[in-house]
Amino acid sequence: MNKPNIVILGAGYGGIMTTVKLQKKLGVNDANITLVNKHDYHYQTTWLHENAAGTLHHDRTRLPIKDVVDFSKVNFVQDTVVSIKPEEKKVALENGELDYDYLVVALGFEAATFGIPGLLDNAFTIGNINSARLIREHIEYNFAKYNNETEKKQERLNIVVGGGGFTGIEFVGELANRIPELCKEYDIDRNQVRIINVEAAPTVLPGFDPQLVEYAMNSLEARGVEFKVGAMLKECTPNSILIEKDDKQEEILTNTTVWAAGVRANSLVEESGLEVNRGKVEVQPDLRAPSHPDVFVVGDCALIMNEETGRPYPPTAQIAIQEAELAAKNLAILVGGGTHLESFEFMDRGTVASLGHDDAIGVVFGDKKLFGWSASVMKKMIDNRYLLKLGGLGLLLKKGKFNIFH
Ligand code: FAD
């Protein structure tokens, strides 16, 4: 192989970090690097709940790919991947086709609605800039409409969030801060508005330390969030949801159901014919697909078992970034003619969940629990660290979160 074609699919955490690291490791004479992404911008998925609630403008969350990727070294193709053909070493795009010698699949996640009637058609999901912007606009429209109708419709002011995991809780935290502002803007009594979080498990944030969970629920309840735990969402219509708890059903009128209870890997992965486990590629230690040594998979499309727990590592930005760094390293080894690739080892730097502007919970440095303001400062430091890693000081100063006294 003279000058191999390396094609990277997706410019989220996994894809953009692979590209940025690779452009530093390889010269233009070593390989042709192509990055494919739907949009000409990269966005930080972990900030989308803020855009959806309207507490942070979406332009803070996205950044032009050209600002971090060197287009003299990387061929950027703005297009949508429609299929991956590993047997032919080709990728079909909406507007063309690409051949590869090495492929990196970093196409992220999509919502999983588990066949719940009406959910796919009637619920919103927080998946990208467009869907987050739509939720913000939709909530604002319903608030604006409320006082413009003779018959006041409570469903305009009821917001249901399905799922009390990381995303659902972070989103209700932002809503709890945003709603009082919206009430002021649209002359609505705050007591009229309901923010309802529905979780099927007996507790929200399953897997989190119980003390942190209690803190989170108290903080959110104090700001007007209602929890329905142990409750299954059974059906969603354009203006209601049906939930079931202890064999009793309850209908809640709402024009706004946001589904944050399930994600799966991008379905293009399963459709590609690559060997999958739970819709993801269970990668080898060097992050290559077991059946196809020329395909690396990173981020939410990859599955890696945690040997200690016997369960897969949860899909996070943290693991996606670490995988991307190793994928770039291993690709550079292959391009250089090497055969001994490095194995992935996850460095758990902790987990922090935001509960709104200056409130959060988390576990860092192994077992140190953080609550409230200090946890929210830690969250901003994690976000800022990523920007520094991706685009250096310039990007950090442009996009970083420095307002720690909100
Ligand atoms: P993504 O970052 O989602 O990137 C996928 C990219 O592929 C996108 O740019 C997309 O546009 C592109 N793409 C998709 N399909 C196509 C196609 N067909 N053609 C072309 N391009 C395509 N994780 C944490 O570690 N900490 C957190 O605090 C945290 N908070 C979160 C909060 C929210 C609201 C959400 C939704 C998730 C959160 N996560 C968090 C999870 C984290 O965001 C994901 O695990 C992470 O984004 C996965 O990275 P990725 O590179 O696999 O995918």
Short mmCIF file of C-alpha atoms and ligand atoms in Angstrom, two decimals:
data_model
loop_
_atom_site.label_atom_id
_atom_site.label_comp_id
_atom_site.label_asym_id
_atom_site.label_seq_id
_atom_site.Cartn_x
_atom_site.Cartn_y
_atom_site.Cartn_z
CA MET A 1 0.00 0.00 0.00
CA ASN A 2 1.65 3.34 -0.97
CA LYS A 3 -0.30 6.17 0.52
CA PRO A 4 -3.27 4.73 2.39
CA ASN A 5 -6.71 6.33 2.46
CA ILE A 6 -7.89 6.86 6.01
CA VAL A 7 -11.57 7.76 6.24
CA ILE A 8 -13.09 8.98 9.50
CA LEU A 9 -16.89 8.98 9.80
CA GLY A 10 -18.41 11.52 12.19
CA ALA A 11 -16.94 14.66 13.74
CA GLY A 12 -18.26 14.27 17.28
CA TYR A 13 -15.99 13.64 20.24
CA GLY A 14 -14.57 10.41 18.82
CA GLY A 15 -14.19 11.45 15.18
CA ILE A 16 -12.83 14.94 15.62
CA MET A 17 -10.34 13.90 18.28
CA THR A 18 -9.08 11.04 16.06
CA THR A 19 -8.66 13.53 13.20
CA VAL A 20 -6.90 16.21 15.25
CA LYS A 21 -4.49 13.70 16.78
CA LEU A 22 -3.87 12.03 13.42
CA GLN A 23 -3.09 15.27 11.60
CA LYS A 24 -0.32 15.86 14.16
CA LYS A 25 1.11 12.36 13.81
CA LEU A 26 1.05 11.98 10.02
CA GLY A 27 2.38 14.18 7.25
CA VAL A 28 0.62 14.73 3.91
CA ASN A 29 3.00 12.23 2.30
CA ASP A 30 2.11 9.49 4.78
CA ALA A 31 -1.64 9.14 4.18
CA ASN A 32 -4.74 10.73 2.70
CA ILE A 33 -6.98 11.60 5.62
CA THR A 34 -10.67 12.26 4.94
CA LEU A 35 -13.19 13.35 7.56
CA VAL A 36 -16.90 13.02 6.76
CA ASN A 37 -19.58 14.77 8.78
CA LYS A 38 -23.19 15.84 8.26
CA HIS A 39 -22.46 19.43 9.24
CA ASP A 40 -19.52 21.76 8.81
CA TYR A 41 -19.38 22.16 12.57
CA HIS A 42 -18.49 20.03 15.57
CA TYR A 43 -20.76 20.21 18.59
CA GLN A 44 -20.34 19.18 22.16
CA THR A 45 -23.14 16.71 22.71
CA THR A 46 -22.68 17.00 26.47
CA TRP A 47 -23.91 20.62 26.35
CA LEU A 48 -27.01 20.01 24.24
CA HIS A 49 -29.41 19.83 27.21
CA GLU A 50 -28.49 23.46 27.95
CA ASN A 51 -29.34 24.47 24.36
CA ALA A 52 -32.60 22.52 24.56
CA ALA A 53 -33.63 24.26 27.78
CA GLY A 54 -32.51 27.64 26.44
CA THR A 55 -29.93 28.34 29.13
CA LEU A 56 -27.05 28.36 26.63
CA HIS A 57 -27.16 29.47 23.01
CA HIS A 58 -26.37 26.67 20.56
CA ASP A 59 -23.61 28.74 18.94
CA ARG A 60 -21.64 28.33 22.17
CA THR A 61 -21.90 24.55 21.77
CA ARG A 62 -20.80 24.26 18.16
CA LEU A 63 -17.61 25.30 16.45
CA PRO A 64 -16.55 25.29 12.81
CA ILE A 65 -14.59 22.16 11.94
CA LYS A 66 -12.12 24.33 10.02
CA ASP A 67 -11.15 25.99 13.32
CA VAL A 68 -9.60 22.78 14.65
CA VAL A 69 -8.93 20.60 11.61
CA ASP A 70 -6.12 21.61 9.26
CA PHE A 71 -7.71 21.48 5.80
CA SER A 72 -4.29 21.47 4.15
CA LYS A 73 -3.73 18.04 5.73
CA VAL A 74 -7.27 16.69 5.94
CA ASN A 75 -9.86 16.46 3.20
CA PHE A 76 -13.17 17.43 4.81
CA VAL A 77 -16.35 16.14 3.18
CA GLN A 78 -19.63 17.60 4.40
CA ASP A 79 -22.09 14.83 3.61
CA THR A 80 -24.30 12.19 5.21
CA VAL A 81 -23.14 8.61 5.44
CA VAL A 82 -25.85 6.28 4.14
CA SER A 83 -24.07 2.94 4.37
CA ILE A 84 -20.79 1.32 5.32
CA LYS A 85 -19.64 -1.57 3.13
CA PRO A 86 -16.75 -3.25 4.92
CA GLU A 87 -16.48 -6.11 2.40
CA GLU A 88 -15.91 -3.65 -0.42
CA LYS A 89 -13.95 -1.15 1.71
CA LYS A 90 -16.33 1.58 0.64
CA VAL A 91 -18.60 4.10 2.30
CA ALA A 92 -21.71 5.34 0.52
CA LEU A 93 -22.60 8.99 1.08
CA GLU A 94 -25.73 10.83 0.04
CA ASN A 95 -23.67 12.54 -2.66
CA GLY A 96 -20.98 10.07 -3.55
CA GLU A 97 -18.81 7.21 -2.43
CA LEU A 98 -15.44 6.88 -0.72
CA ASP A 99 -12.87 4.07 -0.83
CA TYR A 100 -10.78 3.42 2.24
CA ASP A 101 -7.81 1.42 3.36
CA TYR A 102 -8.51 2.22 6.99
CA LEU A 103 -11.86 3.32 8.38
CA VAL A 104 -12.76 4.93 11.69
CA VAL A 105 -16.44 4.68 12.60
CA ALA A 106 -17.45 7.45 15.02
CA LEU A 107 -21.09 8.06 14.13
CA GLY A 108 -22.39 8.37 17.67
CA PHE A 109 -25.84 7.47 18.94
CA GLU A 110 -29.52 7.69 18.11
CA ALA A 111 -32.61 7.52 20.31
CA ALA A 112 -33.98 4.13 21.26
CA THR A 113 -37.74 4.24 21.90
CA PHE A 114 -38.22 0.49 22.61
CA GLY A 115 -41.40 0.35 20.53
CA ILE A 116 -43.37 2.48 23.03
CA PRO A 117 -46.47 3.58 21.08
CA GLY A 118 -46.34 7.15 19.81
CA LEU A 119 -42.93 7.97 21.24
CA LEU A 120 -41.00 8.03 17.98
CA ASP A 121 -43.51 10.38 16.33
CA ASN A 122 -44.55 12.61 19.22
CA ALA A 123 -41.63 12.94 21.62
CA PHE A 124 -38.60 15.17 21.22
CA THR A 125 -35.07 13.87 21.71
CA ILE A 126 -31.86 15.68 22.54
CA GLY A 127 -29.52 14.39 19.86
CA ASN A 128 -27.90 17.23 17.96
CA ILE A 129 -27.98 21.01 17.51
CA ASN A 130 -31.15 20.90 15.39
CA SER A 131 -33.14 18.77 17.80
CA ALA A 132 -32.00 20.81 20.81
CA ARG A 133 -32.93 24.08 19.08
CA LEU A 134 -36.35 22.65 18.21
CA ILE A 135 -37.09 21.79 21.85
CA ARG A 136 -36.16 25.30 22.98
CA GLU A 137 -38.33 26.90 20.30
CA HIS A 138 -41.22 24.54 21.00
CA ILE A 139 -41.29 25.29 24.73
CA GLU A 140 -41.10 29.03 24.07
CA TYR A 141 -43.88 28.82 21.49
CA ASN A 142 -46.16 27.02 23.94
CA PHE A 143 -45.48 29.62 26.62
CA ALA A 144 -46.16 32.41 24.12
CA LYS A 145 -49.36 30.74 22.95
CA TYR A 146 -50.74 30.13 26.46
CA ASN A 147 -51.98 33.68 27.05
CA ASN A 148 -53.21 34.03 23.48
CA GLU A 149 -56.02 31.51 23.72
CA THR A 150 -59.40 32.01 25.34
CA GLU A 151 -59.31 28.52 26.74
CA LYS A 152 -56.11 28.17 28.77
CA LYS A 153 -54.46 24.87 27.95
CA GLN A 154 -52.47 23.32 30.76
CA GLU A 155 -50.74 20.96 28.30
CA ARG A 156 -48.80 23.97 27.00
CA LEU A 157 -47.19 24.39 30.41
CA ASN A 158 -46.58 20.75 31.36
CA ILE A 159 -43.15 19.49 30.34
CA VAL A 160 -42.47 15.77 30.69
CA VAL A 161 -38.96 14.36 30.57
CA GLY A 162 -38.81 10.59 30.09
CA GLY A 163 -35.80 9.10 31.80
CA GLY A 164 -34.03 9.97 35.04
CA GLY A 165 -30.58 8.97 33.87
CA PHE A 166 -27.72 11.36 33.25
CA THR A 167 -29.27 13.23 30.30
CA GLY A 168 -32.79 13.45 31.76
CA ILE A 169 -31.58 14.79 35.09
CA GLU A 170 -29.18 17.29 33.53
CA PHE A 171 -32.01 18.54 31.31
CA VAL A 172 -34.57 18.99 34.13
CA GLY A 173 -31.86 20.84 36.07
CA GLU A 174 -31.55 23.35 33.23
CA LEU A 175 -35.33 23.59 32.84
CA ALA A 176 -35.69 24.31 36.55
CA ASN A 177 -33.49 27.37 36.00
CA ARG A 178 -35.01 28.42 32.71
CA ILE A 179 -38.72 28.17 33.54
CA PRO A 180 -38.83 31.10 36.01
CA GLU A 181 -37.23 33.30 33.30
CA LEU A 182 -39.79 32.17 30.72
CA CYS A 183 -42.64 32.74 33.18
CA LYS A 184 -41.48 36.32 33.66
CA GLU A 185 -41.12 36.84 29.94
CA TYR A 186 -44.57 35.48 29.06
CA ASP A 187 -46.53 36.65 32.18
CA ILE A 188 -47.21 33.19 33.47
CA ASP A 189 -47.46 32.20 37.13
CA ARG A 190 -44.57 29.82 37.92
CA ASN A 191 -46.94 27.63 39.94
CA GLN A 192 -48.88 26.91 36.77
CA VAL A 193 -45.89 25.19 35.15
CA ARG A 194 -45.05 21.55 35.79
CA ILE A 195 -41.71 19.85 35.07
CA ILE A 196 -42.25 16.12 35.45
CA ASN A 197 -39.48 13.55 35.34
CA VAL A 198 -40.59 9.95 34.70
CA GLU A 199 -38.21 7.10 35.52
CA ALA A 200 -38.99 3.38 35.34
CA ALA A 201 -36.29 2.35 37.86
CA PRO A 202 -36.96 2.71 41.59
CA THR A 203 -34.63 5.71 41.70
CA VAL A 204 -33.29 8.37 39.38
CA LEU A 205 -29.61 8.28 38.38
CA PRO A 206 -29.38 4.51 38.82
CA GLY A 207 -25.82 3.49 39.60
CA PHE A 208 -24.95 6.79 41.27
CA ASP A 209 -24.06 6.99 44.95
CA PRO A 210 -27.35 7.12 46.96
CA GLN A 211 -26.22 10.21 48.92
CA LEU A 212 -25.62 12.07 45.65
CA VAL A 213 -28.97 10.92 44.27
CA GLU A 214 -30.75 12.21 47.37
CA TYR A 215 -28.96 15.53 47.07
CA ALA A 216 -29.92 15.81 43.38
CA MET A 217 -33.58 15.02 43.98
CA ASN A 218 -33.83 17.46 46.89
CA SER A 219 -32.16 20.21 44.89
CA LEU A 220 -34.42 19.67 41.89
CA GLU A 221 -37.62 19.28 43.93
CA ALA A 222 -36.83 22.53 45.71
CA ARG A 223 -36.82 24.15 42.24
CA GLY A 224 -40.18 22.65 41.32
CA VAL A 225 -39.33 19.38 39.59
CA GLU A 226 -41.80 16.52 40.19
CA PHE A 227 -40.47 12.96 40.12
CA LYS A 228 -42.44 9.90 39.11
CA VAL A 229 -40.07 7.03 39.82
CA GLY A 230 -40.93 3.36 39.28
CA ALA A 231 -43.27 4.62 36.57
CA MET A 232 -43.32 3.26 33.02
CA LEU A 233 -44.13 5.52 30.12
CA LYS A 234 -46.70 3.50 28.16
CA GLU A 235 -47.82 5.82 25.39
CA CYS A 236 -47.17 9.26 23.99
CA THR A 237 -49.57 11.35 21.91
CA PRO A 238 -49.03 14.91 20.62
CA ASN A 239 -50.74 16.28 23.74
CA SER A 240 -50.49 13.65 26.47
CA ILE A 241 -48.57 10.77 27.94
CA LEU A 242 -49.77 7.68 29.71
CA ILE A 243 -47.73 6.33 32.59
CA GLU A 244 -48.20 3.24 34.73
CA LYS A 245 -47.08 2.80 38.30
CA ASP A 246 -48.06 -0.05 40.66
CA ASP A 247 -50.62 -1.26 38.10
CA LYS A 248 -52.31 2.15 38.10
CA GLN A 249 -52.38 4.26 34.96
CA GLU A 250 -52.25 8.05 34.86
CA GLU A 251 -52.65 10.37 31.91
CA ILE A 252 -50.71 13.62 31.94
CA LEU A 253 -51.62 16.32 29.45
CA THR A 254 -48.55 17.72 27.78
CA ASN A 255 -47.50 19.13 24.43
CA THR A 256 -43.87 18.58 25.34
CA THR A 257 -42.47 15.13 26.00
CA VAL A 258 -38.70 14.89 25.80
CA TRP A 259 -37.43 11.34 25.63
CA ALA A 260 -34.07 10.97 27.33
CA ALA A 261 -34.35 7.38 28.47
CA GLY A 262 -32.53 5.42 25.87
CA VAL A 263 -29.85 5.60 23.26
CA ARG A 264 -28.38 3.04 20.93
CA ALA A 265 -25.46 3.12 18.53
CA ASN A 266 -26.06 4.68 15.13
CA SER A 267 -28.03 2.00 13.25
CA LEU A 268 -25.67 2.26 10.24
CA VAL A 269 -23.27 0.16 12.30
CA GLU A 270 -25.66 -2.76 12.64
CA GLU A 271 -26.74 -2.42 9.02
CA SER A 272 -23.13 -2.54 7.81
CA GLY A 273 -22.76 -6.24 8.50
CA LEU A 274 -19.93 -5.64 10.98
CA GLU A 275 -20.25 -8.12 13.84
CA VAL A 276 -22.27 -6.44 16.61
CA ASN A 277 -23.21 -7.01 20.23
CA ARG A 278 -26.21 -4.92 21.42
CA GLY A 279 -25.99 -2.93 18.18
CA LYS A 280 -22.37 -1.92 18.78
CA VAL A 281 -19.07 -3.35 17.62
CA GLU A 282 -17.36 -5.11 20.50
CA VAL A 283 -13.91 -3.96 19.57
CA GLN A 284 -10.63 -5.76 20.17
CA PRO A 285 -8.24 -4.22 22.71
CA ASP A 286 -6.60 -2.22 19.88
CA LEU A 287 -10.09 -0.81 18.98
CA ARG A 288 -10.42 -2.66 15.68
CA ALA A 289 -13.50 -4.62 14.66
CA PRO A 290 -12.84 -8.32 15.27
CA SER A 291 -14.00 -9.32 11.80
CA HIS A 292 -12.35 -6.40 9.96
CA PRO A 293 -8.83 -5.37 11.03
CA ASP A 294 -8.99 -2.30 8.76
CA VAL A 295 -11.96 -0.84 10.69
CA PHE A 296 -11.58 1.05 13.96
CA VAL A 297 -14.70 1.89 15.97
CA VAL A 298 -14.78 4.56 18.68
CA GLY A 299 -17.31 6.34 20.90
CA ASP A 300 -20.94 5.30 21.24
CA CYS A 301 -20.65 2.86 18.31
CA ALA A 302 -18.02 0.79 20.16
CA LEU A 303 -18.53 -1.63 23.02
CA ILE A 304 -15.79 -2.38 25.50
CA MET A 305 -16.31 -4.67 28.48
CA ASN A 306 -15.27 -3.51 31.92
CA GLU A 307 -13.49 -6.60 33.21
CA GLU A 308 -14.14 -5.59 36.83
CA THR A 309 -17.90 -5.35 36.55
CA GLY A 310 -18.45 -7.75 33.66
CA ARG A 311 -20.61 -5.07 32.02
CA PRO A 312 -19.87 -2.72 29.13
CA TYR A 313 -18.49 0.71 29.93
CA PRO A 314 -21.32 3.24 29.60
CA PRO A 315 -21.22 5.39 26.46
CA THR A 316 -19.66 8.71 27.45
CA ALA A 317 -17.71 11.53 25.91
CA GLN A 318 -14.90 10.70 28.30
CA ILE A 319 -14.38 7.21 26.91
CA ALA A 320 -14.94 8.37 23.31
CA ILE A 321 -12.08 10.89 23.63
CA GLN A 322 -9.72 8.35 25.15
CA GLU A 323 -10.57 5.80 22.45
CA ALA A 324 -9.98 8.40 19.74
CA GLU A 325 -6.51 9.15 21.07
CA LEU A 326 -5.58 5.47 20.93
CA ALA A 327 -7.19 4.93 17.52
CA ALA A 328 -5.05 7.75 16.10
CA LYS A 329 -1.94 6.29 17.70
CA ASN A 330 -2.64 2.80 16.36
CA LEU A 331 -3.45 4.12 12.89
CA ALA A 332 -0.12 5.95 12.82
CA ILE A 333 1.64 2.71 13.79
CA LEU A 334 -0.08 0.82 10.96
CA VAL A 335 0.67 3.55 8.42
CA GLY A 336 4.31 3.47 9.53
CA GLY A 337 4.43 -0.26 8.76
CA GLY A 338 4.23 -1.39 12.40
CA THR A 339 2.22 -4.36 13.56
CA HIS A 340 2.27 -4.08 17.35
CA LEU A 341 -0.72 -1.98 18.26
CA GLU A 342 -1.42 -0.64 21.75
CA SER A 343 -4.33 -1.85 23.86
CA PHE A 344 -7.03 0.38 25.29
CA GLU A 345 -7.12 1.03 29.01
CA PHE A 346 -9.88 3.26 30.34
CA MET A 347 -8.73 5.95 32.77
CA ASP A 348 -11.81 6.77 34.82
CA ARG A 349 -11.54 10.48 35.65
CA GLY A 350 -14.88 10.47 37.44
CA THR A 351 -18.39 11.54 36.58
CA VAL A 352 -20.09 14.85 37.23
CA ALA A 353 -23.76 15.50 36.44
CA SER A 354 -24.94 19.08 36.23
CA LEU A 355 -28.15 20.12 38.03
CA GLY A 356 -28.26 23.64 36.60
CA HIS A 357 -26.05 26.74 36.52
CA ASP A 358 -24.17 26.40 39.77
CA ASP A 359 -25.27 23.05 41.06
CA ALA A 360 -24.04 19.54 40.30
CA ILE A 361 -23.10 16.21 41.83
CA GLY A 362 -20.18 13.96 41.05
CA VAL A 363 -17.52 11.49 42.03
CA VAL A 364 -13.93 12.34 41.08
CA PHE A 365 -10.39 11.20 41.97
CA GLY A 366 -11.59 7.65 42.63
CA ASP A 367 -14.12 8.12 45.39
CA LYS A 368 -14.32 11.82 46.25
CA LYS A 369 -17.92 12.97 46.29
CA LEU A 370 -18.71 16.50 45.21
CA PHE A 371 -21.97 18.41 45.73
CA GLY A 372 -23.30 21.79 44.71
CA TRP A 373 -21.09 24.66 43.61
CA SER A 374 -17.76 22.80 43.86
CA ALA A 375 -19.16 20.02 41.65
CA SER A 376 -20.40 22.58 39.12
CA VAL A 377 -16.93 24.18 39.00
CA MET A 378 -15.46 20.72 38.41
CA LYS A 379 -17.94 20.16 35.58
CA LYS A 380 -16.82 23.38 33.89
CA MET A 381 -13.17 22.38 34.34
CA ILE A 382 -13.88 19.05 32.59
CA ASP A 383 -15.55 20.89 29.70
CA ASN A 384 -12.70 23.39 29.48
CA ARG A 385 -10.07 20.65 29.57
CA TYR A 386 -11.65 19.10 26.48
CA LEU A 387 -11.53 22.39 24.57
CA LEU A 388 -7.89 22.86 25.50
CA LYS A 389 -7.09 19.35 24.29
CA LEU A 390 -9.00 19.84 21.04
CA GLY A 391 -7.95 23.30 19.96
CA GLY A 392 -5.45 24.71 22.45
CA LEU A 393 -5.66 27.93 24.43
CA GLY A 394 -7.29 29.89 21.60
CA LEU A 395 -10.30 27.58 21.48
CA LEU A 396 -10.52 27.45 25.26
CA LEU A 397 -10.63 31.25 25.49
CA LYS A 398 -13.24 31.43 22.71
CA LYS A 399 -15.60 28.68 23.84
CA GLY A 400 -14.70 27.90 27.46
CA LYS A 401 -17.01 28.16 30.46
CA PHE A 402 -15.51 30.61 32.92
CA ASN A 403 -18.53 31.99 34.70
CA ILE A 404 -18.25 30.06 37.94
CA PHE A 405 -20.23 32.62 39.96
CA HIS A 406 -23.47 32.32 38.03
P1 FAD B 1 -21.10 12.16 18.93
O1 FAD B 1 -20.33 13.07 19.78
O2 FAD B 1 -22.58 12.14 19.08
O3 FAD B 1 -20.74 12.45 17.40
C1 FAD B 1 -21.29 11.78 16.32
C2 FAD B 1 -21.08 12.64 15.08
O4 FAD B 1 -21.45 11.92 13.93
C3 FAD B 1 -21.91 13.93 15.08
O5 FAD B 1 -21.09 15.02 14.74
C4 FAD B 1 -22.96 13.68 14.00
O6 FAD B 1 -23.38 14.85 13.34
C5 FAD B 1 -22.22 12.75 13.07
N1 FAD B 1 -23.10 11.88 12.31
C6 FAD B 1 -24.08 11.08 12.79
N2 FAD B 1 -24.65 10.39 11.80
C7 FAD B 1 -24.05 10.78 10.66
C8 FAD B 1 -24.19 10.41 9.30
N3 FAD B 1 -25.09 9.48 8.90
N4 FAD B 1 -23.39 11.00 8.39
C9 FAD B 1 -22.48 11.92 8.76
N5 FAD B 1 -22.28 12.30 10.03
C10 FAD B 1 -23.06 11.73 10.98
N6 FAD B 1 -20.92 12.02 28.38
C11 FAD B 1 -20.00 12.35 29.31
O7 FAD B 1 -18.90 11.78 29.34
N7 FAD B 1 -20.25 13.34 30.23
C12 FAD B 1 -21.39 14.05 30.23
O8 FAD B 1 -21.58 14.96 31.06
C13 FAD B 1 -22.39 13.74 29.25
N8 FAD B 1 -23.53 14.46 29.18
C14 FAD B 1 -24.42 14.23 28.14
C15 FAD B 1 -25.52 15.08 28.02
C16 FAD B 1 -26.42 14.89 26.97
C17 FAD B 1 -27.59 15.85 26.83
C18 FAD B 1 -26.22 13.83 26.04
C19 FAD B 1 -27.18 13.62 24.89
C20 FAD B 1 -25.12 12.98 26.18
C21 FAD B 1 -24.20 13.18 27.22
N9 FAD B 1 -23.05 12.38 27.35
C22 FAD B 1 -22.11 12.67 28.32
C23 FAD B 1 -22.77 11.27 26.39
C24 FAD B 1 -21.85 11.75 25.28
O9 FAD B 1 -22.32 12.95 24.74
C25 FAD B 1 -21.69 10.69 24.19
O10 FAD B 1 -21.28 9.50 24.79
C26 FAD B 1 -20.65 11.17 23.15
O11 FAD B 1 -21.17 12.29 22.45
C27 FAD B 1 -20.26 10.06 22.18
O12 FAD B 1 -19.32 10.56 21.26
P2 FAD B 1 -19.30 10.04 19.76
O13 FAD B 1 -18.11 10.63 19.11
O14 FAD B 1 -19.48 8.57 19.73
O15 FAD B 1 -20.65 10.65 19.13
#
